[in-house]
Short mmCIF file of N, CA, C and O in Angstrom, two decimals:
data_model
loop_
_atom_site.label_atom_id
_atom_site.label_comp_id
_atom_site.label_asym_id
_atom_site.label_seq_id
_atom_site.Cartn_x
_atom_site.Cartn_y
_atom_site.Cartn_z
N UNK A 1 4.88 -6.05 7.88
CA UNK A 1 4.33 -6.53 6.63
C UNK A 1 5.46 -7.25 5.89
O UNK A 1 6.54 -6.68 5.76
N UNK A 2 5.19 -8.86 5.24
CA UNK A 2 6.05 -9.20 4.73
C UNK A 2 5.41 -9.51 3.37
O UNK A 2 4.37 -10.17 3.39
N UNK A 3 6.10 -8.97 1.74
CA UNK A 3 5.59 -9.60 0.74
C UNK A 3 6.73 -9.68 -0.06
O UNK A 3 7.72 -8.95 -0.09
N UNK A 4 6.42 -10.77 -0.77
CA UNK A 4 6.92 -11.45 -1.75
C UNK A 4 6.07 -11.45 -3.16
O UNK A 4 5.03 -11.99 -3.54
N UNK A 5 6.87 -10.73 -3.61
CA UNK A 5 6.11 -10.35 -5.22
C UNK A 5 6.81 -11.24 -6.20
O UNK A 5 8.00 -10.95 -6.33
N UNK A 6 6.31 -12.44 -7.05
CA UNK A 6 6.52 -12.93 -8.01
C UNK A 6 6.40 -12.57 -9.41
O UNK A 6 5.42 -13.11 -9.92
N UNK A 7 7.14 -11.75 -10.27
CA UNK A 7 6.90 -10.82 -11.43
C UNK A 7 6.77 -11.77 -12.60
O UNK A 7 6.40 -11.40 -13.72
N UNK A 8 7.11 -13.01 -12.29
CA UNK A 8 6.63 -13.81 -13.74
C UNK A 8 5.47 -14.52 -13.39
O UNK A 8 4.96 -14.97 -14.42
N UNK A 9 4.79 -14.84 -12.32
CA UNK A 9 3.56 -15.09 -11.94
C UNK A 9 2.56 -14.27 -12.24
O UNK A 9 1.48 -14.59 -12.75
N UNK A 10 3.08 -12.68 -11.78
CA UNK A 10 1.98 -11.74 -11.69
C UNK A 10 1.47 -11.67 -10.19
O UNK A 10 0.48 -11.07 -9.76
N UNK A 11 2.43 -12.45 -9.49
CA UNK A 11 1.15 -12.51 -7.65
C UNK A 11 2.24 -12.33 -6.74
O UNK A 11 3.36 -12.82 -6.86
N UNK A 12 1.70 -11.37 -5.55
CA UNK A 12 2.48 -10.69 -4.44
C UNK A 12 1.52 -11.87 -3.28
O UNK A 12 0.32 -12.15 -3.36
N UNK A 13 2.42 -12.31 -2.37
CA UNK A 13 1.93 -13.10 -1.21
C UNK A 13 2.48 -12.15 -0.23
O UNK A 13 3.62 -11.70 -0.07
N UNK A 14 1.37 -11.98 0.39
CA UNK A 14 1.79 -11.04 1.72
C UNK A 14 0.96 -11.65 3.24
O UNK A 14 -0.13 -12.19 3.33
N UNK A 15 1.90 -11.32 4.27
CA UNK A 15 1.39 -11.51 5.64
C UNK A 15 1.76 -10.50 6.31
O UNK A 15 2.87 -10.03 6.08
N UNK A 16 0.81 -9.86 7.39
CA UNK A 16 0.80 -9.32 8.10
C UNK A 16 1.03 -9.05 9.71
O UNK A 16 0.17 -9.66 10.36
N UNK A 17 1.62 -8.58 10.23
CA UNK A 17 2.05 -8.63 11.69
C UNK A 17 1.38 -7.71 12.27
O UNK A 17 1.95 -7.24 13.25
N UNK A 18 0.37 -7.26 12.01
CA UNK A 18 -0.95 -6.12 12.81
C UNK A 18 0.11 -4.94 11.78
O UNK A 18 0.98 -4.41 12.46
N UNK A 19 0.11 -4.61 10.61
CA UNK A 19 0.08 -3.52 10.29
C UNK A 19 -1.07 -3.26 9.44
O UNK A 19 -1.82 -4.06 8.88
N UNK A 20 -1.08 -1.60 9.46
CA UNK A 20 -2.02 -0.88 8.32
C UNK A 20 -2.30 -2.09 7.14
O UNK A 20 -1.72 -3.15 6.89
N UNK A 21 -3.19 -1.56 6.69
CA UNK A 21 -3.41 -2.72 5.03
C UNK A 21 -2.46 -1.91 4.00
O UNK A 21 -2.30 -0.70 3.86
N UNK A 22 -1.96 -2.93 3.41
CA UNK A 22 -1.04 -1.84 2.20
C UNK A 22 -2.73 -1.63 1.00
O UNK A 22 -3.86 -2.12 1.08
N UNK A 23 -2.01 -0.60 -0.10
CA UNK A 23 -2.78 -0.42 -0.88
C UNK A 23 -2.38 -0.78 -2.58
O UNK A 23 -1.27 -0.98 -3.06
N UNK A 24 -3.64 -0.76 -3.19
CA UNK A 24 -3.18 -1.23 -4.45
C UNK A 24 -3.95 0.16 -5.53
O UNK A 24 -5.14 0.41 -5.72
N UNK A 25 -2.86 0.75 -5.99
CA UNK A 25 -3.70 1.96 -7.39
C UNK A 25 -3.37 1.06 -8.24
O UNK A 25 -2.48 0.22 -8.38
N UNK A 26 -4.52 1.51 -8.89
CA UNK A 26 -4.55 0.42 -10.59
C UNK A 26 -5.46 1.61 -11.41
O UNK A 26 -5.60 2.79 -11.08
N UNK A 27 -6.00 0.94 -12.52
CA UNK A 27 -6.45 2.03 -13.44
C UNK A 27 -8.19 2.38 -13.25
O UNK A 27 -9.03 3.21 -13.58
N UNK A 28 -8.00 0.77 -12.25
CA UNK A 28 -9.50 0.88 -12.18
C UNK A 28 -9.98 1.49 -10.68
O UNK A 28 -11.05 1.26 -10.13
N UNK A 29 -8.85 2.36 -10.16
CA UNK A 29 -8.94 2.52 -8.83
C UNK A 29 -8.30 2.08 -7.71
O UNK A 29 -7.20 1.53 -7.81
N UNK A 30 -8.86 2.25 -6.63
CA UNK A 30 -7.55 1.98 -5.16
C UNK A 30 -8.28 1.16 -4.85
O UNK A 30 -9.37 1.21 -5.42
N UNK A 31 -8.06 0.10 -3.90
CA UNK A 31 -8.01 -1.06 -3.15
C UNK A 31 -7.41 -1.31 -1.77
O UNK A 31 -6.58 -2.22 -1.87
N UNK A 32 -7.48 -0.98 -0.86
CA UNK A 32 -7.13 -1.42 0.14
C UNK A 32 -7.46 -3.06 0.24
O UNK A 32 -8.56 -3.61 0.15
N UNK A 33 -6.17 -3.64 0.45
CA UNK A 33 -6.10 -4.87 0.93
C UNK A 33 -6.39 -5.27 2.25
O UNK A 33 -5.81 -4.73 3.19
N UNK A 34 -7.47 -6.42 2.50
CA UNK A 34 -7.98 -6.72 3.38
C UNK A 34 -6.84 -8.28 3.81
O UNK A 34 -6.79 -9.31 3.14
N UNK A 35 -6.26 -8.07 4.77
CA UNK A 35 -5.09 -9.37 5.13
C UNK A 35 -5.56 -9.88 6.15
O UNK A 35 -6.18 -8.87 6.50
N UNK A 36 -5.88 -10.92 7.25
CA UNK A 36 -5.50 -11.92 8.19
C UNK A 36 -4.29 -11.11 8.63
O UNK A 36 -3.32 -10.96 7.90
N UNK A 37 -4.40 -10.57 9.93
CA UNK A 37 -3.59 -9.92 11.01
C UNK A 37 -2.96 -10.72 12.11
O UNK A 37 -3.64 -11.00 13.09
N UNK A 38 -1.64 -11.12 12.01
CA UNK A 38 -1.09 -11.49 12.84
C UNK A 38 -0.60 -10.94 14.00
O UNK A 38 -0.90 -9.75 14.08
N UNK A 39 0.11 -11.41 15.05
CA UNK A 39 0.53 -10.71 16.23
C UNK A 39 2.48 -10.09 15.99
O UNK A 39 3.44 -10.57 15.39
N UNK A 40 2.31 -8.99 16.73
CA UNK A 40 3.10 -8.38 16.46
C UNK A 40 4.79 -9.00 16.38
O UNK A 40 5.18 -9.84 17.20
N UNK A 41 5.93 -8.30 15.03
CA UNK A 41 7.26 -9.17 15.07
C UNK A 41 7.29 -9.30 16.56
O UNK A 41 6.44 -9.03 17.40
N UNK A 42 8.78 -9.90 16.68
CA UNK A 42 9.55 -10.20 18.00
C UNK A 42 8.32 -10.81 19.15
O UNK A 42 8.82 -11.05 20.25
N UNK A 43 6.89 -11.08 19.05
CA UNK A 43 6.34 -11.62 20.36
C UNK A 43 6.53 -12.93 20.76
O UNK A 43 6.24 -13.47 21.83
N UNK A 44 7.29 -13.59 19.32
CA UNK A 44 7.14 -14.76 19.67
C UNK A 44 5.98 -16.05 19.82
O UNK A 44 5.97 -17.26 20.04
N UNK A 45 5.11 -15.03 19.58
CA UNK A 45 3.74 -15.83 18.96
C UNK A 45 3.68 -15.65 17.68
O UNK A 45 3.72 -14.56 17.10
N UNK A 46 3.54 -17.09 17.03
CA UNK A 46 3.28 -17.24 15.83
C UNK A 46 2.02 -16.89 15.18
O UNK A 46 1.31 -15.94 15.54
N UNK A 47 1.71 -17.76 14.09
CA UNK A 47 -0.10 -17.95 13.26
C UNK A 47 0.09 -16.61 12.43
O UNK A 47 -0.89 -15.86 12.41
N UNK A 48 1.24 -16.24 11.75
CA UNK A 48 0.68 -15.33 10.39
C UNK A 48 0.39 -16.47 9.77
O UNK A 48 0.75 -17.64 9.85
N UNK A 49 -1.05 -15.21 8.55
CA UNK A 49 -1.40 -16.56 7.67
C UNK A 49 -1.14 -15.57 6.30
O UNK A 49 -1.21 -14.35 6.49
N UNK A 50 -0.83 -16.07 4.89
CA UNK A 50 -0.34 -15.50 3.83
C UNK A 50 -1.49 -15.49 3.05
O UNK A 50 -2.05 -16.56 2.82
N UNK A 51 -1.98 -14.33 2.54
CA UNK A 51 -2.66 -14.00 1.06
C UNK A 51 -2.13 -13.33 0.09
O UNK A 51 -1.33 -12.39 0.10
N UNK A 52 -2.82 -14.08 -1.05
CA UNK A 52 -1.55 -13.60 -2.33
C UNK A 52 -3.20 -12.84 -3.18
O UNK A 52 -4.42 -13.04 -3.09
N UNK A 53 -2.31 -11.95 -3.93
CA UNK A 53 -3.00 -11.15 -4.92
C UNK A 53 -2.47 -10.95 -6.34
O UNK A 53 -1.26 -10.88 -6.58
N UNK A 54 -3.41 -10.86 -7.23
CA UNK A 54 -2.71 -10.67 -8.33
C UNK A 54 -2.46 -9.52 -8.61
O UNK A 54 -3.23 -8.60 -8.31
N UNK A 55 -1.16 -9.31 -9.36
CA UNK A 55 -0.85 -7.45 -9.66
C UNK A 55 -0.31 -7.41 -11.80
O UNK A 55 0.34 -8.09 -12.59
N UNK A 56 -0.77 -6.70 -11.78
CA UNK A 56 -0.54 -6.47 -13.44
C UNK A 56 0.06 -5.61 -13.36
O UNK A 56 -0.01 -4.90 -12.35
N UNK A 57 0.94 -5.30 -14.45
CA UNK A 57 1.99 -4.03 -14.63
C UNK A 57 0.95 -2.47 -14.35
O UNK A 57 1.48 -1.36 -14.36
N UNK A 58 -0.27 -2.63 -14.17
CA UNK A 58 -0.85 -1.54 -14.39
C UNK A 58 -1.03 -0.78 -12.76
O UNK A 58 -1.17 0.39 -12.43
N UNK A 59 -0.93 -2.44 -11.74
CA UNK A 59 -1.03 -2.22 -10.17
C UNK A 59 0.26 -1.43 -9.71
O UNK A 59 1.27 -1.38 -10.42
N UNK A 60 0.15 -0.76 -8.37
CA UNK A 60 1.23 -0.36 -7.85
C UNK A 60 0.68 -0.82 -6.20
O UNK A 60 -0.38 -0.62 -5.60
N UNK A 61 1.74 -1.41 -5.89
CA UNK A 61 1.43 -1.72 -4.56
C UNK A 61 2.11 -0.88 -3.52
O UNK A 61 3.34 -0.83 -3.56
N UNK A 62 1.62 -0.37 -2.81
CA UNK A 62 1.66 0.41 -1.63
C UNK A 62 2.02 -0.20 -0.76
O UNK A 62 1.55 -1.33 -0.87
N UNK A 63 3.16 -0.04 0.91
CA UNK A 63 2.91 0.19 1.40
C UNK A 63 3.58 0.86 2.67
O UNK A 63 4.77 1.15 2.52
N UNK A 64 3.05 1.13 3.80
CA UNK A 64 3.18 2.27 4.18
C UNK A 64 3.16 2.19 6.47
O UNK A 64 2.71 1.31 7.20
N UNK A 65 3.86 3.52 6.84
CA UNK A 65 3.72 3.36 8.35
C UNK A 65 2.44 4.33 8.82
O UNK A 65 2.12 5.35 8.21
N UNK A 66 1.89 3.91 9.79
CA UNK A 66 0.83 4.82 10.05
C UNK A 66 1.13 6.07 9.95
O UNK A 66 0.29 6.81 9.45
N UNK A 67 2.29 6.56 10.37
CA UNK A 67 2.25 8.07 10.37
C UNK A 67 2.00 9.13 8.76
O UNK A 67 2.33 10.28 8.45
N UNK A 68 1.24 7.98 8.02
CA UNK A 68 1.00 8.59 6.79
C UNK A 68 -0.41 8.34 6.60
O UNK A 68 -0.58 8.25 5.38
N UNK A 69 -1.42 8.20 7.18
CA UNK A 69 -2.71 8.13 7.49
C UNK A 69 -3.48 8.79 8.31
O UNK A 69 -4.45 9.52 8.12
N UNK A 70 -2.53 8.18 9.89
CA UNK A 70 -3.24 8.22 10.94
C UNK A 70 -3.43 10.26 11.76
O UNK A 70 -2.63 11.18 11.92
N UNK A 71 -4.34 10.14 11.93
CA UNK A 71 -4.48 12.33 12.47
C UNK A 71 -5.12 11.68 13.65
O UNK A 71 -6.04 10.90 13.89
N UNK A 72 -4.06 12.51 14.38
CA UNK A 72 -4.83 12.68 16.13
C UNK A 72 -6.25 13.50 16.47
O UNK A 72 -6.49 14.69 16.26
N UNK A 73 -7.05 12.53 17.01
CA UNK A 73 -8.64 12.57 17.42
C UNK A 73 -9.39 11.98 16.02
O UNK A 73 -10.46 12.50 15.69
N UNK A 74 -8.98 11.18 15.41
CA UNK A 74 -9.49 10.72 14.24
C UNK A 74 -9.47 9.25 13.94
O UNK A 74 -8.32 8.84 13.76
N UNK A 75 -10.57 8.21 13.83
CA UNK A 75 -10.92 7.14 14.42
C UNK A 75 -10.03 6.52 12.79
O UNK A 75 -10.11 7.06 11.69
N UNK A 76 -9.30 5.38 13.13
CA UNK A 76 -8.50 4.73 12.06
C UNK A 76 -8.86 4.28 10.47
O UNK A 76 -8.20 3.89 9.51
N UNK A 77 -10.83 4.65 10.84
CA UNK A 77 -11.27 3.83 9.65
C UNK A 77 -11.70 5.05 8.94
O UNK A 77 -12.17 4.82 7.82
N UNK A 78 -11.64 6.67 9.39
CA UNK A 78 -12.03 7.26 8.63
C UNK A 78 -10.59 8.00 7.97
O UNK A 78 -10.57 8.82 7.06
N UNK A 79 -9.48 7.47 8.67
CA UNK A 79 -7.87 7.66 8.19
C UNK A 79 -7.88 7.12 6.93
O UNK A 79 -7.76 7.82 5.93
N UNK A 80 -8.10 5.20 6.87
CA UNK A 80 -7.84 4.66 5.78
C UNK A 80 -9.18 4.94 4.40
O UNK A 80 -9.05 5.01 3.18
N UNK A 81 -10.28 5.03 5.18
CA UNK A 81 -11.06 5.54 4.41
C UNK A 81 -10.20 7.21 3.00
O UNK A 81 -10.28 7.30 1.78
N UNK A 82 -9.89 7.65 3.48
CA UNK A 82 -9.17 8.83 2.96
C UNK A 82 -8.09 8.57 2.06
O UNK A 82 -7.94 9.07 0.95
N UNK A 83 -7.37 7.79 2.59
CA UNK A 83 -6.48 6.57 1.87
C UNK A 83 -7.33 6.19 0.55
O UNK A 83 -6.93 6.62 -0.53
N UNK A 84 -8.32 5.52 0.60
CA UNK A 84 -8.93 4.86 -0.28
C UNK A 84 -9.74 5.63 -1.31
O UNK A 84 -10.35 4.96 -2.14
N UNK A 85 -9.81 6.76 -1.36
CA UNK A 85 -10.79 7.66 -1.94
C UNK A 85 -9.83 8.04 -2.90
O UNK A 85 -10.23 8.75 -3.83
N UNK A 86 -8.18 7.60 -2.86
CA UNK A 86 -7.72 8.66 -3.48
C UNK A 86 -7.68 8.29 -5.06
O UNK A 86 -7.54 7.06 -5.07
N UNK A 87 -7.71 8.58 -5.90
CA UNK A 87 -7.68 8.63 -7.60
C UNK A 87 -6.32 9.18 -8.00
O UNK A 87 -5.94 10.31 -7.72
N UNK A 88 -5.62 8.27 -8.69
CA UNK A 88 -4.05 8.92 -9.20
C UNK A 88 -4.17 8.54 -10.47
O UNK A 88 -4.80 7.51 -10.74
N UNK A 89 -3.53 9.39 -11.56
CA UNK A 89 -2.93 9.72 -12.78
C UNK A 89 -2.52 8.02 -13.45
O UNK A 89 -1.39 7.54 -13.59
N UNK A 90 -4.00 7.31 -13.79
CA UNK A 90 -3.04 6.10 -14.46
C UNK A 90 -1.64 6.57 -15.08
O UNK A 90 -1.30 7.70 -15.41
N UNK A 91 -1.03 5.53 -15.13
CA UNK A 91 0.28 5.19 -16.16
C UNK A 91 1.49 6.04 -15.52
O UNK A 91 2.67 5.97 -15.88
N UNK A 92 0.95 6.88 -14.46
CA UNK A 92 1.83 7.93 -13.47
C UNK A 92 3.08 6.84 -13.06
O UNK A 92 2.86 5.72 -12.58
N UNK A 93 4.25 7.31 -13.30
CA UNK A 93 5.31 6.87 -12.63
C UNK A 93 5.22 6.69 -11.31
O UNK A 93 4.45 7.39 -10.64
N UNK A 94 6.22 5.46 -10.62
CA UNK A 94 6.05 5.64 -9.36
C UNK A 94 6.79 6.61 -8.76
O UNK A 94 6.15 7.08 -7.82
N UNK A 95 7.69 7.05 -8.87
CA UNK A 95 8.12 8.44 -8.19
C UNK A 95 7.17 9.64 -7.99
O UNK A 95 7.18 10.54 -7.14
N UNK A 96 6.51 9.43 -8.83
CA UNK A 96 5.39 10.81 -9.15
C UNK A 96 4.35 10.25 -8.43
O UNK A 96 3.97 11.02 -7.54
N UNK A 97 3.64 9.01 -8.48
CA UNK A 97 2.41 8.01 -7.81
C UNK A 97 3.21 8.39 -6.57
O UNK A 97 2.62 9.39 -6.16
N UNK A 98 4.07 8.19 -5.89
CA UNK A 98 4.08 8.58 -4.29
C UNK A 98 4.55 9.60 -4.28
O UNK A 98 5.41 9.41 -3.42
N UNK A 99 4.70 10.83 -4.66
CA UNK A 99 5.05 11.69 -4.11
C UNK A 99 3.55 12.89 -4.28
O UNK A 99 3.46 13.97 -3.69
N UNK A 100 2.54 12.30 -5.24
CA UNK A 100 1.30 12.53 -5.19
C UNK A 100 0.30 11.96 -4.39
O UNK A 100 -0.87 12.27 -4.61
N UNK A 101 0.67 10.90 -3.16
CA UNK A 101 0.04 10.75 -2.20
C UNK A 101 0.84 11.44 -1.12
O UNK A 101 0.22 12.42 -0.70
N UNK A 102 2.09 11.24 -0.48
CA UNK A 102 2.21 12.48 0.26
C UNK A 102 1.57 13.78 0.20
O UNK A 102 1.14 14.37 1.19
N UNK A 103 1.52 14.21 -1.00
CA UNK A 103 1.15 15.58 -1.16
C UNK A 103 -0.66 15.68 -0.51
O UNK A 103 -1.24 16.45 0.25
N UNK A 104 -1.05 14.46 -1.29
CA UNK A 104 -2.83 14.50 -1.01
C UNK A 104 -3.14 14.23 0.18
O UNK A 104 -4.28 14.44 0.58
N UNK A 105 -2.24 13.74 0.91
CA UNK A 105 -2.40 12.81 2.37
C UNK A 105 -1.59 14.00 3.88
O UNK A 105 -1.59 13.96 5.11
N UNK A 106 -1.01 14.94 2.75
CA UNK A 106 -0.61 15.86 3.65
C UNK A 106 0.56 15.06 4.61
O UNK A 106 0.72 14.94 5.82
N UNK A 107 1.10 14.71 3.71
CA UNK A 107 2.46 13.75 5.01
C UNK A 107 3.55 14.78 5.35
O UNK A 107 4.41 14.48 6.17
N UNK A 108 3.54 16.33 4.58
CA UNK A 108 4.19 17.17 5.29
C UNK A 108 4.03 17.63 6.26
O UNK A 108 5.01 18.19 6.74
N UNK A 109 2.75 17.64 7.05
CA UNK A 109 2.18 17.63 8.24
C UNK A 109 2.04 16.68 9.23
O UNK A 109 1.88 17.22 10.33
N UNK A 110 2.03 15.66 9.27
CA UNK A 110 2.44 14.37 9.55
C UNK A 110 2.72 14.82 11.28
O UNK A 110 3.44 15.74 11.68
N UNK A 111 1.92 13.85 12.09
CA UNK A 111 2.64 13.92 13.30
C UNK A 111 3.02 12.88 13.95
O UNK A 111 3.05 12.82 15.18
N UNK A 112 3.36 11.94 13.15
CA UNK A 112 4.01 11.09 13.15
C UNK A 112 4.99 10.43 11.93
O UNK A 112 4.54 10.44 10.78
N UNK A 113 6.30 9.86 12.20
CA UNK A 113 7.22 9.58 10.92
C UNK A 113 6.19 8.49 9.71
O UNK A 113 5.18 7.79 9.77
N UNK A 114 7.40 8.99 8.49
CA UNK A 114 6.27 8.60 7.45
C UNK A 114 7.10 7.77 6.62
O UNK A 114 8.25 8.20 6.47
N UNK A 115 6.87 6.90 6.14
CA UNK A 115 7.64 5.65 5.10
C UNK A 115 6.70 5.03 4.65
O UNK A 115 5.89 4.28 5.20
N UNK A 116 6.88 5.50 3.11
CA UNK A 116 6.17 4.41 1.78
C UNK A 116 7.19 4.12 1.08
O UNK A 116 8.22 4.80 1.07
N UNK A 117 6.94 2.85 0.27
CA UNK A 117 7.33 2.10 -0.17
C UNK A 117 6.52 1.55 -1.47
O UNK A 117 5.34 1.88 -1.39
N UNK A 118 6.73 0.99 -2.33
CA UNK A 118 5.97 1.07 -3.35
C UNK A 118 6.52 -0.39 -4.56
O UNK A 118 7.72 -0.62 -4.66
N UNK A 119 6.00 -0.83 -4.98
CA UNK A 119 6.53 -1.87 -6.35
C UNK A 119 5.48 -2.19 -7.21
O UNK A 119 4.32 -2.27 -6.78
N UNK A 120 5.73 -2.37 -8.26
CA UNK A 120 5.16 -2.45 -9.35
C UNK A 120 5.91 -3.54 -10.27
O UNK A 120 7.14 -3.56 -10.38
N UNK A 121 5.07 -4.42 -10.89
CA UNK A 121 5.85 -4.97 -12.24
C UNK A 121 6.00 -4.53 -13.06
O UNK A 121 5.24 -3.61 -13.35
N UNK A 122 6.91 -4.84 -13.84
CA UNK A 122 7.37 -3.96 -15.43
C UNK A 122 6.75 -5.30 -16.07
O UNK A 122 6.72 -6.45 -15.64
N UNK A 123 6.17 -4.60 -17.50
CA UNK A 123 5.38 -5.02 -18.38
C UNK A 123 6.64 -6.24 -19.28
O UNK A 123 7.80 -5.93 -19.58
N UNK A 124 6.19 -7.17 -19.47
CA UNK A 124 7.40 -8.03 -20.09
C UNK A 124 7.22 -7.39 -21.54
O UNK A 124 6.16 -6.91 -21.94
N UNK A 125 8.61 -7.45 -22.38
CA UNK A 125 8.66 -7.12 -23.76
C UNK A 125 8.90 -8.78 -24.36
O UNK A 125 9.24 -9.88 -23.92
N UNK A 126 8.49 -8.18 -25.60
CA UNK A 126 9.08 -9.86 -26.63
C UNK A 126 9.23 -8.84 -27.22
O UNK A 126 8.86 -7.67 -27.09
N UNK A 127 10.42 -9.97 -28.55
CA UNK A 127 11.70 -9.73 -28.94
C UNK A 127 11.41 -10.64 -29.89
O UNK A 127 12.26 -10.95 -30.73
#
């Protein structure tokens, strides 16, 4: 997953190399991002294609390695489905926003390694 978040725009452009969809908590709920899937780094086949989204200081963008979804004998869409159901603490810090999806997602159990990642814009001040 590659994104580029523009904080005076307000818009993250992201492309994908066949990973998971990252996710977006906001106030109005989660979002899984739907991306154009490219072929995997290093193949040497090209054709990622880039979609950009808008994010407000209120979004937190997610994202993440399967081993924080995915449960053995369990079909991928009812993984991210679970993902998507989840409801977090508007205005929640991000330290606290991910360490309250580990907890809900059970990534201490995890049987596979787990890495999130997370960004958010800060709200501009005037002066």
């Amino acid at each position: 997953m590659l994104v580029q978040v523009d904080p005076a725009r307000g818009t993250a452009a992201l492309a994908s190399a066949g990973h998971l969809p990252p996710v977006v908590f906001s106030k109005d709920g989660t979002e899984l991002l739907q991306l154009p899937v490219g072929p995997p780094l290093g193949t040497g086949v090209g054709g990622y294609e880039e979609a950009t989204r808008t994010l407000t200081p209120d979004d937190t963008l997610v994202m993440y390695t399967d081993g924080l979804v995915e449960r053995r004998g369990e079909d991928i869409d009812a993984s991210l489905a679970r993902l998507a159901r989840l409801r977090l603490p508007p205005g929640a810090g991000i330290d606290a926003l991910l360490d309250e999806v580990l907890v809900r997602l059970n990534a201490r159990h995890a049987e596979d390694d787990v890495a999130v990642l997370a960004a958010r814009i800060r709200a501009r001040t005037t002066t």
